[in-house]
Structure formats: structure tokens, C-alpha cells
Amino acid sequence: MSSTSQKHKDFVAEPMAEKNVNALAGIGDVLGRRLEERGFDKAYVVLGQFLVLKKDEELFRDWLKDTCSANSQKQGDCYGCLREWCDSFL
Amino acid sequence: MRDIIGLTNDELKATLLKHGVKAGPIVASTRALYERRLAKLLHSYGPEETALNACPSSWTMGTEFRAECEECGKVTLPQVLSTSSVSLKSKSSALSRSQDFSITQMPDLPEFELQTPKNEFFFYTPNASSYKQSTKEHVADGPTRFYPKTGLMPTGVAVTCRRPIKGAAGRPVQYKYPDLPPASPLTLERQGVERRLVPVYIQMVVFLAMAGLLYLVYACMEENPYNPLLPLLDGASEAMTMVMRTTESEPGPADPLDRAAQDSLSG
């Protein structure tokens, strides 16, 4: 298991409130812009999609790939970030 | 694929459930994903050759577990491609001898033989080492497996158990590998410190001796008319005189104590 990034740690440390989608681990400027174009401008909207997919890893990864063409590494980072956030705060 | 698109949300959910997939809410944003999953399931269990015969040439590799046809959007798995490519070449021999692949085997796929090194999967999987191991098995016909054979998860992903990590939860290194000395520098330092410390019982003896001595001093010095201390004082003075007799070369320190004891006795 690879170690988590600072971005991941920052995100899962507190409720996401109105954080931008760029605050998610694995989502940088490019992917964040693509997500915003699709209407996912806040982190909680991506969280909503994650929950609608019942926190299923494969479905969420597919959805990320379809929506913003994230590669496998970034998909995993984002999934892990959201899952851990849900474990703590949901 | 057309018939999947024609399904309503409820029908899609029911069909997925029939294939063992418990789907979540099928809304606008999730429908495409579930359609693709159903297509994958249908193509993996259904006839593979018909899928390929429809569009034999325009298959592209997508993500790790699927290959999409650019023309018609059909989705299948790479094993299907390699299976069918072998079977198209030599249909009769494809099923005659079986090659057991422990990792990427689907339950209903026909087992195909390994003919040449060229007949490889199109993409690199982390289990390539087990793939080579299983080819050796075919030659040597050995019973040992590198990875235990496991079945499929309901989503169609084949998983294997990795070797347990030394020293992980529930498997402390000392229990599993008793001959392995923990070489941590902190442990070595702690062991060194423990060796240098004075044994506990010697510490206790010294402590009791010091306590007894101090009590004697206290008993002799205290001028107290209470009765309970008198027999103790008698005992203390006797002890002091004995000490005096044994150490006659140093009468100095004993004298004031003895005098104090005699004073208290007389007073």
C-alpha cells in the first residue's frame, strides 16, 4: 500500500464543507477543470456521485475515467481519499 | 448493446441482479456505468465468437479489464480476444488440451492451450509471473501453485491472496519467525540498558538496610515519653552498644547516640 499524500491527509482531516474539487487527492488543475465543466464544481458533488455509486471502487473509477479521463493512479487516490473521509465523517 | 440501451432503469437493475450484481440507484449519472457492466457480464458469459465476428478488426484496449470495439461499442475482455484468436486459428485443438490459468480464468470460458510464446495477453498484468509459472506447470505437471486458485468476485474481477506480510497485524515477527532476532537498534539499546542495571533484589536489600538504619537513628534521637517507644529504645540502645563493641576503633560516632539514649532512659 503506498503512503498517502499531504493533500490526502489534509482532506480527510476535516469536514469538506465548501472545498473546491481541486482539494481532492488525485485531482489537480487539469482534472479539476474538467470536472467543473461537467458540473462537479465542489468536492461534495463528487462525494454525492461517490455515494450514489454506493462507494463501489470499480464503478467510481470508471466514472472518474469517463468524466475527466483520470488515469489509474489518480482514480485510486481520489477513491481512497473519499472512502477515508466517509469512514471518518459520514 | 442495443437491447441493453432499450432496457428501462428497473429492467436494467433486475437484469444486473440476475447476474449477481447488486446495483445502486440507476440515475442519469450512473446508468452508463451499469449498462457497461451488464454488457461486460453478458459478453463474458455469452458466446465470444459472435461478438468478435461482428467486428473482427477494430478492437482497442481500454482500461485494464475491457476492450472496446470502436465501431459498435461492444465490450469484452482481453482473454476473450486471445481465446478467440487461438480458436479461430485452430478450432479443434483449442478445446482438446486444457491449460489451467489460475489467475485470469473466467468460470465459463473454454480452456485453451498455450501454443507459442506469441500467444500472450495484450496487456501486462501484475500476475505475469504466475502466468509463466502456470506454463511451467503444464510442462512439468506439478501440483504446487505459486498463488492459490481463487474464484471470481461478483464484479468479474479475479483476485488472489498475496503472501502475508511479515510482522503485520496478527502476525508478529516473533511468533512466525522465532529464529529471526529483532535487529532494531532501539531493541538492542534496551537490552544493553537492562543488562547494566543492578538486579532488583539487591536494590531491595539495600533499601531495607538503609530503612532499618534510619529507623534506629530516629528511635535513638527522639525524646518521647510514650510507652510504645520505650521497648524499642531499649532494643535500639542494645543494638547500638553491640555496634559499639564490634567497632571499637571508632567510638566517636557511637558516643553521642549512646549518651542520648542514656539521657532519655534516665529522663
mmCIF file with all atom_site columns, C-alpha atoms in Angstrom, chain A residues 1 40 49 51-54 56 58-63 65-66 72 75, chain B residues 22-25 27 29-30 33-34 36-37 40 63-64 66 155 157 162:
data_model
loop_
_atom_site.group_PDB
_atom_site.id
_atom_site.type_symbol
_atom_site.label_atom_id
_atom_site.label_alt_id
_atom_site.label_comp_id
_atom_site.label_asym_id
_atom_site.label_entity_id
_atom_site.label_seq_id
_atom_site.pdbx_PDB_ins_code
_atom_site.Cartn_x
_atom_site.Cartn_y
_atom_site.Cartn_z
_atom_site.occupancy
_atom_site.B_iso_or_equiv
_atom_site.pdbx_formal_charge
_atom_site.auth_seq_id
_atom_site.auth_comp_id
_atom_site.auth_asym_id
_atom_site.auth_atom_id
_atom_site.pdbx_PDB_model_num
ATOM 1  C CA . MET A 1 1   ? 0.000   0.000   0.000   1.00 0.00 ? 1   MET A CA 1
ATOM 2  C CA . PHE A 1 40  ? -18.881 18.912  -10.424 1.00 0.00 ? 40  PHE A CA 1
ATOM 3  C CA . GLN A 1 49  ? -21.572 10.724  -7.020  1.00 0.00 ? 49  GLN A CA 1
ATOM 4  C CA . LEU A 1 51  ? -22.226 7.766   -2.558  1.00 0.00 ? 51  LEU A CA 1
ATOM 5  C CA . VAL A 1 52  ? -24.749 7.200   -5.342  1.00 0.00 ? 52  VAL A CA 1
ATOM 6  C CA . LEU A 1 53  ? -22.376 4.561   -6.666  1.00 0.00 ? 53  LEU A CA 1
ATOM 7  C CA . LYS A 1 54  ? -22.581 3.007   -3.210  1.00 0.00 ? 54  LYS A CA 1
ATOM 8  C CA . ASP A 1 56  ? -18.066 0.890   -5.122  1.00 0.00 ? 56  ASP A CA 1
ATOM 9  C CA . GLU A 1 58  ? -14.733 -0.100  -9.719  1.00 0.00 ? 58  GLU A CA 1
ATOM 10 C CA . LEU A 1 59  ? -17.802 1.943   -10.578 1.00 0.00 ? 59  LEU A CA 1
ATOM 11 C CA . PHE A 1 60  ? -16.299 5.106   -9.147  1.00 0.00 ? 60  PHE A CA 1
ATOM 12 C CA . ARG A 1 61  ? -13.045 4.568   -11.004 1.00 0.00 ? 61  ARG A CA 1
ATOM 13 C CA . ASP A 1 62  ? -14.956 4.050   -14.255 1.00 0.00 ? 62  ASP A CA 1
ATOM 14 C CA . TRP A 1 63  ? -16.977 7.152   -13.634 1.00 0.00 ? 63  TRP A CA 1
ATOM 15 C CA . LYS A 1 65  ? -12.268 7.911   -16.118 1.00 0.00 ? 65  LYS A CA 1
ATOM 16 C CA . ASP A 1 66  ? -15.348 8.768   -18.153 1.00 0.00 ? 66  ASP A CA 1
ATOM 17 C CA . SER A 1 72  ? -5.478  4.687   -12.777 1.00 0.00 ? 72  SER A CA 1
ATOM 18 C CA . GLN A 1 75  ? -8.521  7.281   -9.746  1.00 0.00 ? 75  GLN A CA 1
ATOM 19 C CA . LYS B 2 22  ? -26.407 -5.638  -6.555  1.00 0.00 ? 22  LYS B CA 1
ATOM 20 C CA . ALA B 2 23  ? -26.731 -2.283  -8.276  1.00 0.00 ? 23  ALA B CA 1
ATOM 21 C CA . GLY B 2 24  ? -27.265 1.038   -6.599  1.00 0.00 ? 24  GLY B CA 1
ATOM 22 C CA . PRO B 2 25  ? -29.669 3.705   -7.813  1.00 0.00 ? 25  PRO B CA 1
ATOM 23 C CA . VAL B 2 27  ? -29.914 7.585   -12.305 1.00 0.00 ? 27  VAL B CA 1
ATOM 24 C CA . SER B 2 29  ? -25.107 9.745   -13.995 1.00 0.00 ? 29  SER B CA 1
ATOM 25 C CA . THR B 2 30  ? -24.882 6.050   -13.128 1.00 0.00 ? 30  THR B CA 1
ATOM 26 C CA . LEU B 2 33  ? -21.735 2.657   -15.925 1.00 0.00 ? 33  LEU B CA 1
ATOM 27 C CA . TYR B 2 34  ? -24.277 -0.012  -15.138 1.00 0.00 ? 34  TYR B CA 1
ATOM 28 C CA . ARG B 2 36  ? -21.364 -1.125  -19.440 1.00 0.00 ? 36  ARG B CA 1
ATOM 29 C CA . ARG B 2 37  ? -21.147 -3.521  -16.548 1.00 0.00 ? 37  ARG B CA 1
ATOM 30 C CA . LYS B 2 40  ? -19.368 -6.918  -19.825 1.00 0.00 ? 40  LYS B CA 1
ATOM 31 C CA . THR B 2 63  ? -8.744  0.041   -19.277 1.00 0.00 ? 63  THR B CA 1
ATOM 32 C CA . GLU B 2 64  ? -7.361  -2.968  -17.563 1.00 0.00 ? 64  GLU B CA 1
ATOM 33 C CA . ARG B 2 66  ? -12.058 -4.419  -21.067 1.00 0.00 ? 66  ARG B CA 1
ATOM 34 C CA . THR B 2 155 ? -17.971 -7.940  -10.327 1.00 0.00 ? 155 THR B CA 1
ATOM 35 C CA . VAL B 2 157 ? -12.578 -9.316  -11.160 1.00 0.00 ? 157 VAL B CA 1
ATOM 36 C CA . ARG B 2 162 ? -0.896  -12.151 -1.551  1.00 0.00 ? 162 ARG B CA 1
#
